[in-house]
Tab-separated table of C-alpha atoms in Angstrom:
chain	number	residue	atom	x	y	z
A	18	MET	CA	247.598	155.368	146.536
A	19	ASN	CA	244.468	157.375	147.666
A	20	LEU	CA	242.915	157.539	151.345
A	21	THR	CA	239.659	159.175	152.097
A	22	VAL	CA	238.536	159.426	155.637
A	23	SER	CA	235.175	160.701	156.658
A	24	ASN	CA	232.584	160.679	159.664
A	25	PHE	CA	235.497	160.527	162.018
A	26	GLN	CA	234.711	160.442	165.839
A	27	LEU	CA	236.765	159.495	168.996
A	28	TRP	CA	235.480	158.594	172.278
A	29	LYS	CA	237.509	158.904	175.526
A	30	THR	CA	236.630	156.551	178.597
A	31	GLY	CA	233.617	158.188	180.313
A	32	SER	CA	232.881	160.853	177.688
A	33	GLY	CA	230.949	161.035	174.447
A	34	PRO	CA	232.029	161.797	170.846
A	35	LYS	CA	235.202	164.050	170.795
A	36	THR	CA	235.324	166.692	167.913
A	37	SER	CA	237.478	169.233	169.467
A	38	LYS	CA	241.262	169.316	169.444
A	39	THR	CA	243.067	167.080	171.492
A	40	SER	CA	246.786	165.964	171.617
A	41	GLY	CA	245.752	162.431	170.929
A	42	TYR	CA	245.046	162.693	167.162
A	43	HIS	CA	248.878	162.582	166.182
A	44	ARG	CA	248.849	158.975	167.642
A	45	ILE	CA	245.976	157.819	165.394
A	46	GLY	CA	246.836	157.187	161.676
A	47	PHE	CA	247.936	154.941	158.603
A	48	PHE	CA	251.364	153.635	157.908
A	49	ILE	CA	252.729	151.130	155.563
A	50	THR	CA	255.529	148.325	156.102
A	51	THR	CA	257.122	145.522	154.199
A	52	PRO	CA	256.602	141.829	154.838
A	53	ALA	CA	260.120	141.620	155.992
A	54	ALA	CA	259.532	144.242	158.952
A	55	GLU	CA	256.174	142.699	159.934
A	56	ALA	CA	257.842	140.091	162.349
A	57	GLN	CA	259.528	143.109	164.175
A	58	LEU	CA	256.367	145.243	164.215
A	59	GLU	CA	254.490	142.404	165.943
A	60	LEU	CA	257.273	142.405	168.674
A	61	ASP	CA	256.979	146.217	169.085
A	62	LEU	CA	253.158	145.907	169.298
A	63	ALA	CA	253.526	143.239	172.048
A	64	GLU	CA	255.945	145.571	173.791
A	65	GLY	CA	253.374	148.340	173.766
A	66	ARG	CA	255.364	150.509	171.128
A	67	CYS	CA	253.332	152.617	168.709
A	68	PRO	CA	254.287	151.935	165.070
A	69	LEU	CA	253.651	155.635	164.245
A	70	ASP	CA	256.614	156.602	166.164
A	71	ALA	CA	258.971	154.287	164.336
A	72	GLN	CA	259.949	156.753	161.694
A	73	ASN	CA	261.256	159.138	164.276
A	74	ASP	CA	263.133	156.527	166.128
A	75	PRO	CA	266.717	155.999	164.945
A	76	THR	CA	266.661	152.502	166.268
A	77	ARG	CA	263.495	151.498	164.385
A	78	GLN	CA	264.182	153.236	161.130
A	79	GLY	CA	262.661	151.318	158.143
A	80	LEU	CA	259.921	149.377	160.349
A	81	ALA	CA	257.213	151.477	159.256
A	82	LEU	CA	256.517	154.560	157.153
A	83	THR	CA	253.795	156.815	158.499
A	84	LEU	CA	251.572	158.062	155.786
A	85	PHE	CA	249.523	160.566	157.930
A	86	THR	CA	247.896	160.912	161.341
A	87	PHE	CA	244.509	162.189	162.127
A	88	ASP	CA	245.516	165.767	163.023
A	89	ALA	CA	244.285	166.787	159.558
A	90	VAL	CA	241.084	164.800	159.961
A	91	GLU	CA	240.345	166.449	163.150
A	92	VAL	CA	240.853	169.896	161.639
A	93	ASN	CA	238.584	169.061	158.735
A	94	THR	CA	235.977	167.654	161.094
A	95	ASP	CA	235.900	170.806	163.123
A	96	LYS	CA	235.370	172.831	159.813
A	97	LYS	CA	232.619	170.384	158.648
A	98	LYS	CA	234.406	169.605	155.591
A	99	GLY	CA	233.051	166.071	155.787
A	100	SER	CA	236.057	164.209	154.592
A	101	THR	CA	239.697	164.137	154.248
A	102	ARG	CA	241.684	162.776	151.166
A	103	LYS	CA	245.247	162.207	151.019
A	104	ASP	CA	247.129	161.024	147.774
A	105	PHE	CA	250.536	159.204	147.973
A	106	LYS	CA	253.165	158.050	145.556
A	107	LEU	CA	255.587	155.558	147.015
A	108	ASN	CA	258.481	156.688	144.769
A	109	GLU	CA	258.255	159.960	146.199
A	110	LEU	CA	257.748	158.824	149.855
A	111	ILE	CA	260.714	156.303	149.767
A	112	GLU	CA	264.204	157.150	149.015
A	113	ASN	CA	265.853	154.923	146.157
A	114	TYR	CA	262.515	153.410	145.621
A	115	GLN	CA	262.727	150.053	143.791
A	116	GLY	CA	259.308	148.705	144.032
A	117	GLY	CA	258.223	145.889	146.320
A	118	GLU	CA	255.291	144.458	148.396
A	119	PHE	CA	253.875	146.877	150.999
A	120	SER	CA	250.977	146.275	153.321
A	121	LEU	CA	248.775	149.278	154.675
A	122	PHE	CA	247.970	149.398	158.456
A	123	PHE	CA	245.701	151.465	160.601
A	124	ALA	CA	246.852	152.235	164.269
A	125	ASN	CA	245.315	153.712	167.225
A	126	CYS	CA	247.871	154.332	169.968
A	127	GLU	CA	245.885	156.787	171.956
A	128	PRO	CA	245.153	155.045	175.216
A	129	TYR	CA	241.634	154.648	176.590
A	130	SER	CA	239.920	155.577	173.326
A	131	ALA	CA	237.699	154.282	170.659
A	132	ILE	CA	237.187	155.563	167.197
A	133	ASP	CA	234.745	155.218	164.302
A	134	PHE	CA	235.115	156.456	160.905
A	135	ASP	CA	234.632	155.492	157.153
A	136	VAL	CA	237.664	154.880	154.849
A	137	GLU	CA	237.987	154.435	151.225
A	138	VAL	CA	241.334	153.048	149.990
A	139	ALA	CA	242.392	153.052	146.269
A	140	LEU	CA	245.713	151.243	145.537
A	141	PHE	CA	246.917	151.281	141.919
A	142	ASN	CA	250.020	151.282	139.796
A	143	VAL	CA	250.556	153.626	136.911
A	144	ARG	CA	251.702	152.006	133.663
A	145	GLY	CA	252.332	154.798	131.130
A	146	ASP	CA	249.122	156.610	130.774
A	147	ARG	CA	247.080	153.864	132.180
A	148	VAL	CA	246.102	153.169	135.878
A	149	ASP	CA	246.278	149.413	136.839
A	150	PHE	CA	244.496	148.231	140.080
A	151	LEU	CA	246.336	145.032	140.028
A	152	ALA	CA	249.666	144.716	141.954
A	153	VAL	CA	252.781	144.189	140.222
A	154	GLY	CA	253.153	140.330	139.817
A	155	ASP	CA	249.320	139.977	139.510
A	156	ASP	CA	249.144	141.833	136.047
A	157	MET	CA	249.739	138.482	134.207
A	158	LEU	CA	246.956	136.734	135.990
A	159	PRO	CA	244.222	137.628	133.268
A	160	PHE	CA	246.401	135.974	130.425
A	161	VAL	CA	247.298	133.052	132.717
A	162	TYR	CA	243.753	132.207	133.464
A	163	PHE	CA	242.438	132.958	129.949
A	164	LEU	CA	245.208	130.566	128.601
A	165	SER	CA	244.126	128.034	131.065
A	166	PHE	CA	240.549	128.537	129.878
A	167	LEU	CA	241.432	127.838	126.308
A	168	LEU	CA	243.458	124.528	127.266
A	169	PHE	CA	240.819	123.311	129.735
A	170	SER	CA	238.204	123.901	126.822
A	171	VAL	CA	240.316	121.962	124.287
A	172	LEU	CA	240.647	119.051	126.856
A	173	GLY	CA	236.995	119.110	127.482
A	174	VAL	CA	236.165	118.858	123.667
A	175	LEU	CA	238.776	116.049	123.264
A	176	TRP	CA	237.353	114.266	126.165
A	177	THR	CA	233.743	114.576	125.045
A	178	LEU	CA	234.621	113.171	121.564
A	179	LEU	CA	236.360	110.413	123.081
A	180	VAL	CA	233.399	109.527	125.171
A	181	VAL	CA	230.932	109.887	122.423
A	182	ARG	CA	232.843	107.885	120.094
A	183	ALA	CA	233.366	104.964	122.636
A	184	LYS	CA	229.630	105.289	123.999
A	185	ALA	CA	229.137	101.530	123.996
A	186	ASP	CA	232.058	101.451	126.535
A	187	ALA	CA	231.465	104.728	128.284
A	188	HIS	CA	230.001	104.824	131.984
A	189	LYS	CA	228.350	107.437	133.915
A	190	ILE	CA	231.588	108.559	135.700
A	191	HIS	CA	233.000	109.410	132.057
A	192	TYR	CA	230.089	111.888	131.562
A	193	LEU	CA	230.575	113.144	135.183
A	194	MET	CA	234.223	114.015	134.220
A	195	ILE	CA	232.900	115.855	131.094
A	196	VAL	CA	230.866	118.203	133.733
A	197	LEU	CA	233.747	118.774	135.836
A	198	VAL	CA	236.075	119.838	132.967
A	199	ALA	CA	233.212	122.224	131.903
A	200	PHE	CA	232.991	123.768	135.340
A	201	LYS	CA	236.800	124.150	135.511
A	202	SER	CA	236.806	125.966	132.296
A	203	LEU	CA	234.185	128.162	133.254
A	204	THR	CA	235.944	128.737	136.647
A	205	VAL	CA	239.209	130.076	135.048
A	206	LEU	CA	237.385	131.974	132.493
A	207	SER	CA	235.650	133.981	135.228
A	208	GLN	CA	238.887	134.373	136.958
A	209	ALA	CA	240.350	135.790	133.832
A	210	PHE	CA	237.526	138.286	133.257
A	211	MET	CA	237.485	139.121	137.031
A	212	TYR	CA	241.154	140.172	137.196
A	213	HIS	CA	240.934	141.984	133.982
A	214	THR	CA	237.961	144.111	135.168
A	215	ILE	CA	239.769	144.709	138.423
A	216	SER	CA	242.705	145.872	136.541
A	217	VAL	CA	240.756	148.347	134.432
A	218	SER	CA	238.043	149.630	136.967
A	219	GLY	CA	239.362	148.531	140.271
A	220	ASP	CA	236.174	146.347	140.926
A	221	ALA	CA	235.190	142.959	139.825
A	222	GLU	CA	231.701	144.201	138.676
A	223	GLY	CA	229.895	140.824	139.288
A	224	TRP	CA	232.524	138.462	137.853
A	225	ASN	CA	233.538	137.536	141.547
A	226	ILE	CA	229.955	136.333	141.878
A	227	ALA	CA	230.262	133.979	138.688
A	228	PHE	CA	233.710	132.931	140.157
A	229	TYR	CA	232.250	132.012	143.430
A	230	VAL	CA	229.380	129.829	141.741
A	231	PHE	CA	231.670	128.077	139.260
A	232	THR	CA	234.470	127.339	141.749
A	233	GLY	CA	232.030	126.030	144.301
A	234	CYS	CA	230.556	123.569	141.674
A	235	ARG	CA	233.954	122.793	140.369
A	236	SER	CA	235.480	122.000	143.810
A	237	LEU	CA	232.427	119.918	144.995
A	238	LEU	CA	232.554	117.923	141.576
A	239	PHE	CA	236.342	117.333	141.728
A	240	PHE	CA	236.109	115.582	145.137
A	241	VAL	CA	233.318	113.614	144.259
A	242	VAL	CA	234.781	112.456	140.970
A	243	ILE	CA	238.093	111.381	142.612
A	244	ILE	CA	236.121	109.368	145.285
A	245	LEU	CA	233.892	107.683	142.539
A	246	LEU	CA	237.153	106.765	140.519
A	247	ALA	CA	238.658	105.677	143.646
A	248	THR	CA	235.689	103.171	144.431
A	249	GLY	CA	235.338	101.852	141.013
A	250	TRP	CA	231.747	103.301	140.663
A	251	SER	CA	229.891	102.625	137.411
A	252	TYR	CA	233.002	101.157	135.526
A	253	MET	CA	233.616	98.376	138.062
A	254	LYS	CA	230.501	98.119	139.888
A	255	PRO	CA	227.116	99.696	139.457
A	256	PHE	CA	226.709	100.663	143.156
A	257	ILE	CA	228.193	102.848	146.043
A	258	SER	CA	228.758	100.975	149.239
A	259	ALA	CA	227.338	102.351	152.543
A	260	ARG	CA	231.034	103.193	153.634
A	261	GLU	CA	231.533	105.236	150.359
A	262	LYS	CA	228.125	107.076	150.796
A	263	LYS	CA	229.172	108.085	154.177
A	264	LEU	CA	232.367	109.597	153.021
A	265	LEU	CA	230.478	111.506	150.230
A	266	MET	CA	228.180	112.828	152.973
A	267	VAL	CA	231.023	114.173	154.779
A	268	VAL	CA	232.952	115.660	151.812
A	269	ILE	CA	229.877	117.604	150.397
A	270	PRO	CA	229.209	119.597	153.489
A	271	LEU	CA	232.857	120.299	154.089
A	272	GLN	CA	232.873	121.541	150.494
A	273	ALA	CA	229.989	123.881	151.136
A	274	ILE	CA	231.788	125.207	154.465
A	275	ALA	CA	235.018	125.788	152.146
A	276	ASN	CA	232.974	127.812	149.583
A	277	VAL	CA	231.679	130.087	152.108
A	278	ALA	CA	235.154	130.607	153.570
A	279	ILE	CA	236.395	131.519	150.203
A	280	ILE	CA	233.586	134.213	149.684
A	281	TYR	CA	234.328	135.627	153.013
A	282	LEU	CA	238.140	135.861	152.385
A	283	ASP	CA	237.586	137.419	149.039
A	284	GLU	CA	234.915	139.854	150.075
A	285	PHE	CA	236.650	141.240	153.252
A	286	THR	CA	240.031	142.030	154.412
A	287	PRO	CA	242.092	140.672	157.153
A	288	ALA	CA	240.991	143.669	159.374
A	289	ALA	CA	237.506	142.328	159.158
A	290	GLU	CA	236.090	140.284	162.247
A	291	SER	CA	236.714	136.586	161.972
A	292	TRP	CA	238.669	137.000	158.728
A	293	PHE	CA	241.504	134.808	160.308
A	294	THR	CA	239.098	132.275	161.667
A	295	TRP	CA	237.597	131.764	158.128
A	296	ARG	CA	241.219	131.380	156.766
A	297	ASP	CA	242.039	128.669	159.270
A	298	ILE	CA	238.457	126.934	158.492
A	299	LEU	CA	239.383	126.916	154.778
A	300	HIS	CA	242.859	125.426	155.408
A	301	VAL	CA	241.599	122.634	157.594
A	302	VAL	CA	238.635	121.894	155.485
A	303	ASP	CA	240.924	121.631	152.328
A	304	ILE	CA	243.490	119.366	154.097
A	305	VAL	CA	240.725	117.097	155.507
A	306	CYS	CA	239.039	116.953	152.192
A	307	CYS	CA	242.472	115.897	150.571
A	308	CYS	CA	243.071	113.149	153.056
A	309	LEU	CA	239.438	111.832	152.663
A	310	VAL	CA	239.883	111.249	149.090
A	311	LEU	CA	242.936	108.952	149.874
A	312	PHE	CA	240.949	106.793	151.868
A	313	PRO	CA	238.771	104.972	149.003
A	314	ILE	CA	241.908	104.536	146.994
A	315	VAL	CA	243.608	102.705	149.983
A	316	TRP	CA	240.546	100.587	150.544
A	317	SER	CA	240.429	99.627	146.986
A	318	ILE	CA	244.193	98.846	146.981
A	319	LYS	CA	243.831	96.616	150.173
A	320	GLN	CA	240.959	94.708	148.690
A	321	LEU	CA	242.778	93.951	145.481
A	322	ARG	CA	245.876	93.100	147.286
A	323	ASP	CA	243.846	90.577	149.562
A	324	ALA	CA	242.046	89.335	146.471
A	325	SER	CA	245.348	88.535	144.560
A	326	GLU	CA	246.476	86.576	147.508
A	327	THR	CA	243.143	84.388	147.756
A	328	ASP	CA	241.696	83.963	144.210
A	329	GLY	CA	242.897	82.401	141.135
A	330	LYS	CA	242.696	85.411	138.992
A	331	VAL	CA	246.029	86.816	139.884
A	332	VAL	CA	247.009	88.621	136.737
A	333	ARG	CA	243.655	90.162	136.310
A	334	THR	CA	243.766	91.402	139.896
A	335	LEU	CA	247.238	92.660	139.760
A	336	VAL	CA	246.368	94.882	136.737
A	337	LYS	CA	243.580	96.640	138.761
A	338	LEU	CA	245.980	96.745	141.681
A	339	THR	CA	248.740	98.498	139.584
A	340	LEU	CA	246.319	101.140	138.115
A	341	PHE	CA	244.930	101.875	141.592
A	342	ARG	CA	248.585	102.373	143.044
A	343	GLN	CA	249.311	104.865	139.915
A	344	PHE	CA	246.194	106.592	140.793
A	345	TYR	CA	247.083	107.029	144.460
A	346	ILE	CA	250.374	108.467	143.466
A	347	MET	CA	248.755	110.788	141.023
A	348	VAL	CA	246.429	112.154	143.614
A	349	VAL	CA	249.286	112.381	146.379
A	350	VAL	CA	251.612	114.181	144.033
A	351	TYR	CA	248.767	116.517	142.865
A	352	ILE	CA	247.675	117.421	146.515
A	353	TYR	CA	251.447	118.000	147.536
A	354	PHE	CA	252.272	120.252	144.755
A	355	THR	CA	249.042	122.285	144.599
A	356	ARG	CA	249.037	122.673	148.326
A	357	ILE	CA	252.594	122.858	149.488
A	358	ILE	CA	254.889	123.589	146.559
A	359	VAL	CA	252.404	126.571	145.068
A	360	TYR	CA	252.484	127.943	148.585
A	361	LEU	CA	256.332	127.987	148.642
A	362	LEU	CA	256.392	129.612	145.281
A	363	GLU	CA	254.096	132.281	146.448
A	364	SER	CA	256.263	132.889	149.561
A	365	THR	CA	259.612	132.838	147.813
A	366	LEU	CA	259.269	134.225	144.197
A	367	PRO	CA	260.031	137.762	143.613
A	368	PHE	CA	256.911	140.057	143.698
A	369	GLN	CA	257.287	140.492	139.720
A	370	LEU	CA	256.937	136.892	139.391
A	371	ILE	CA	254.461	135.912	141.762
A	372	TRP	CA	252.013	134.944	138.781
A	373	LEU	CA	254.118	131.899	138.068
A	374	ALA	CA	252.598	130.327	141.344
A	375	ALA	CA	249.029	130.570	139.876
A	376	ALA	CA	250.480	129.317	136.483
A	377	ALA	CA	252.161	126.369	138.104
A	378	SER	CA	248.956	125.488	139.926
A	379	GLU	CA	246.873	125.518	136.726
A	380	ALA	CA	249.469	123.575	134.787
A	381	ALA	CA	249.512	120.763	137.741
A	382	THR	CA	245.735	120.643	137.456
A	383	LEU	CA	245.688	120.309	133.695
A	384	ALA	CA	248.396	117.507	134.008
A	385	PHE	CA	246.362	115.706	136.532
A	386	TYR	CA	243.099	116.012	134.670
A	387	VAL	CA	244.958	114.407	131.400
A	388	ALA	CA	246.644	111.808	133.367
A	389	ALA	CA	243.330	110.741	134.924
A	390	GLY	CA	241.542	110.882	131.862
A	391	VAL	CA	244.300	108.696	130.131
A	392	SER	CA	244.022	106.128	133.078
A	393	PHE	CA	240.155	106.037	132.961
A	394	ARG	CA	239.404	106.629	129.474
A	395	PRO	CA	236.426	104.344	127.898
A	396	MET	CA	237.911	101.307	126.698
A	397	SER	CA	236.598	97.893	125.793
A	398	ALA	CA	237.002	95.006	128.301
A	399	GLY	CA	239.516	93.259	125.943
A	400	ALA	CA	241.617	96.398	125.663
A	401	ASN	CA	241.552	97.228	129.345
A	402	PRO	CA	240.421	94.641	131.951
A	403	TYR	CA	240.301	97.096	134.636
A	404	PHE	CA	236.897	98.685	133.317
A	405	GLN	CA	234.858	95.509	133.281
A	406	LEU	CA	234.007	92.860	135.769
A	407	THR	CA	233.365	89.144	134.902
A	408	GLU	CA	229.971	87.934	135.773
A	409	GLU	CA	231.405	85.951	138.558
A	410	GLU	CA	233.206	89.015	140.029
A	411	ALA	CA	229.937	91.138	139.769
A	412	ILE	CA	228.066	88.280	141.713
A	413	GLU	CA	230.585	88.497	144.459
A	414	LEU	CA	230.523	92.284	144.757
A	415	THR	CA	226.616	92.181	144.816
A	416	LYS	CA	226.759	89.556	147.554
A	417	ALA	CA	229.312	91.554	149.543
A	418	GLU	CA	227.147	94.630	149.306
A	419	GLN	CA	223.862	92.910	150.342
A	420	GLU	CA	226.143	91.409	153.460
A	421	GLU	CA	227.160	95.033	154.273
A	422	ASN	CA	223.618	96.509	154.052
A	423	PRO	CA	221.356	93.570	155.188
């Protein structure tokens, strides 16, 4: 760990920049702590205790480990050295060091003061003769995402061949699904290169920009495809109802907001202003979008259930109803797994195995894509009555659409 501090200034209430020695510098500095100690640390802060004093307090041992205070920074500022650099090795700082997850914090415990400085932080692990800027547990991510790219690419090729060979029975939604798989493949490929580049150089070097572009397109297409599949667009009916159009007009802006939140969270740290606000916005938007995609499925199930009770085409209607119910279950399971189970894995897995959460998320996504493709693959009307409407049903749907939009 390398910390470089420069251009340090301290202001007292009613005074200008302070550059002379004061007793307050030893109450300004950096410290590290573990996730297990952060809850107690928050209580101490609420009680007005300084975390920089924890190391010398027998009752608070293990709460925080002070790396350095700004006494040295003050001396260097007086001598106009410009910057102060400190190098640390955790295995030398911590007795019986066994590895683990640590968080770096800055604390200013000097009352009635404000400070300003520039800091550069480099965190890395040493693996043999190589410096690795990825945390232990993230070192497998380049492999996980590149393997995901290969699997999604194979899936995309197979789906494209299936659509081309069954061109007579293919619909617009099937071609849109090809585009979705393509953007998903590009997303995980950019993630693989991004994490590999970070591992080697400590910086994404532009791969993060590619990731933002691809993941934005992929997330937008994903929700649009799910909604269109749920409404039966193109393969059951050639139009989108007014209610479904309104739903799309809600989901698309929400996804735009979510993409901005993702960029903000990745480009800044929790110390940045509004970081936690954007994190909460992302979580809320994600939950809202997941709930919204369930509405058209429920609407379709309700319509088919009502139809099975009123018309004479009971068998045909029940086939469609069964497939919609299966699709509803697929979507719910996918949302539950990727939003809840994956989060629990990230929170409970040992730090060395944290990459398994990302692997589980990609595996679940691949399984969902395959299951959706199998359920909605291009097929002739005789092979699957779900994909074609009779002339009578098409006329009825057209009349219903005209009544809804006079």
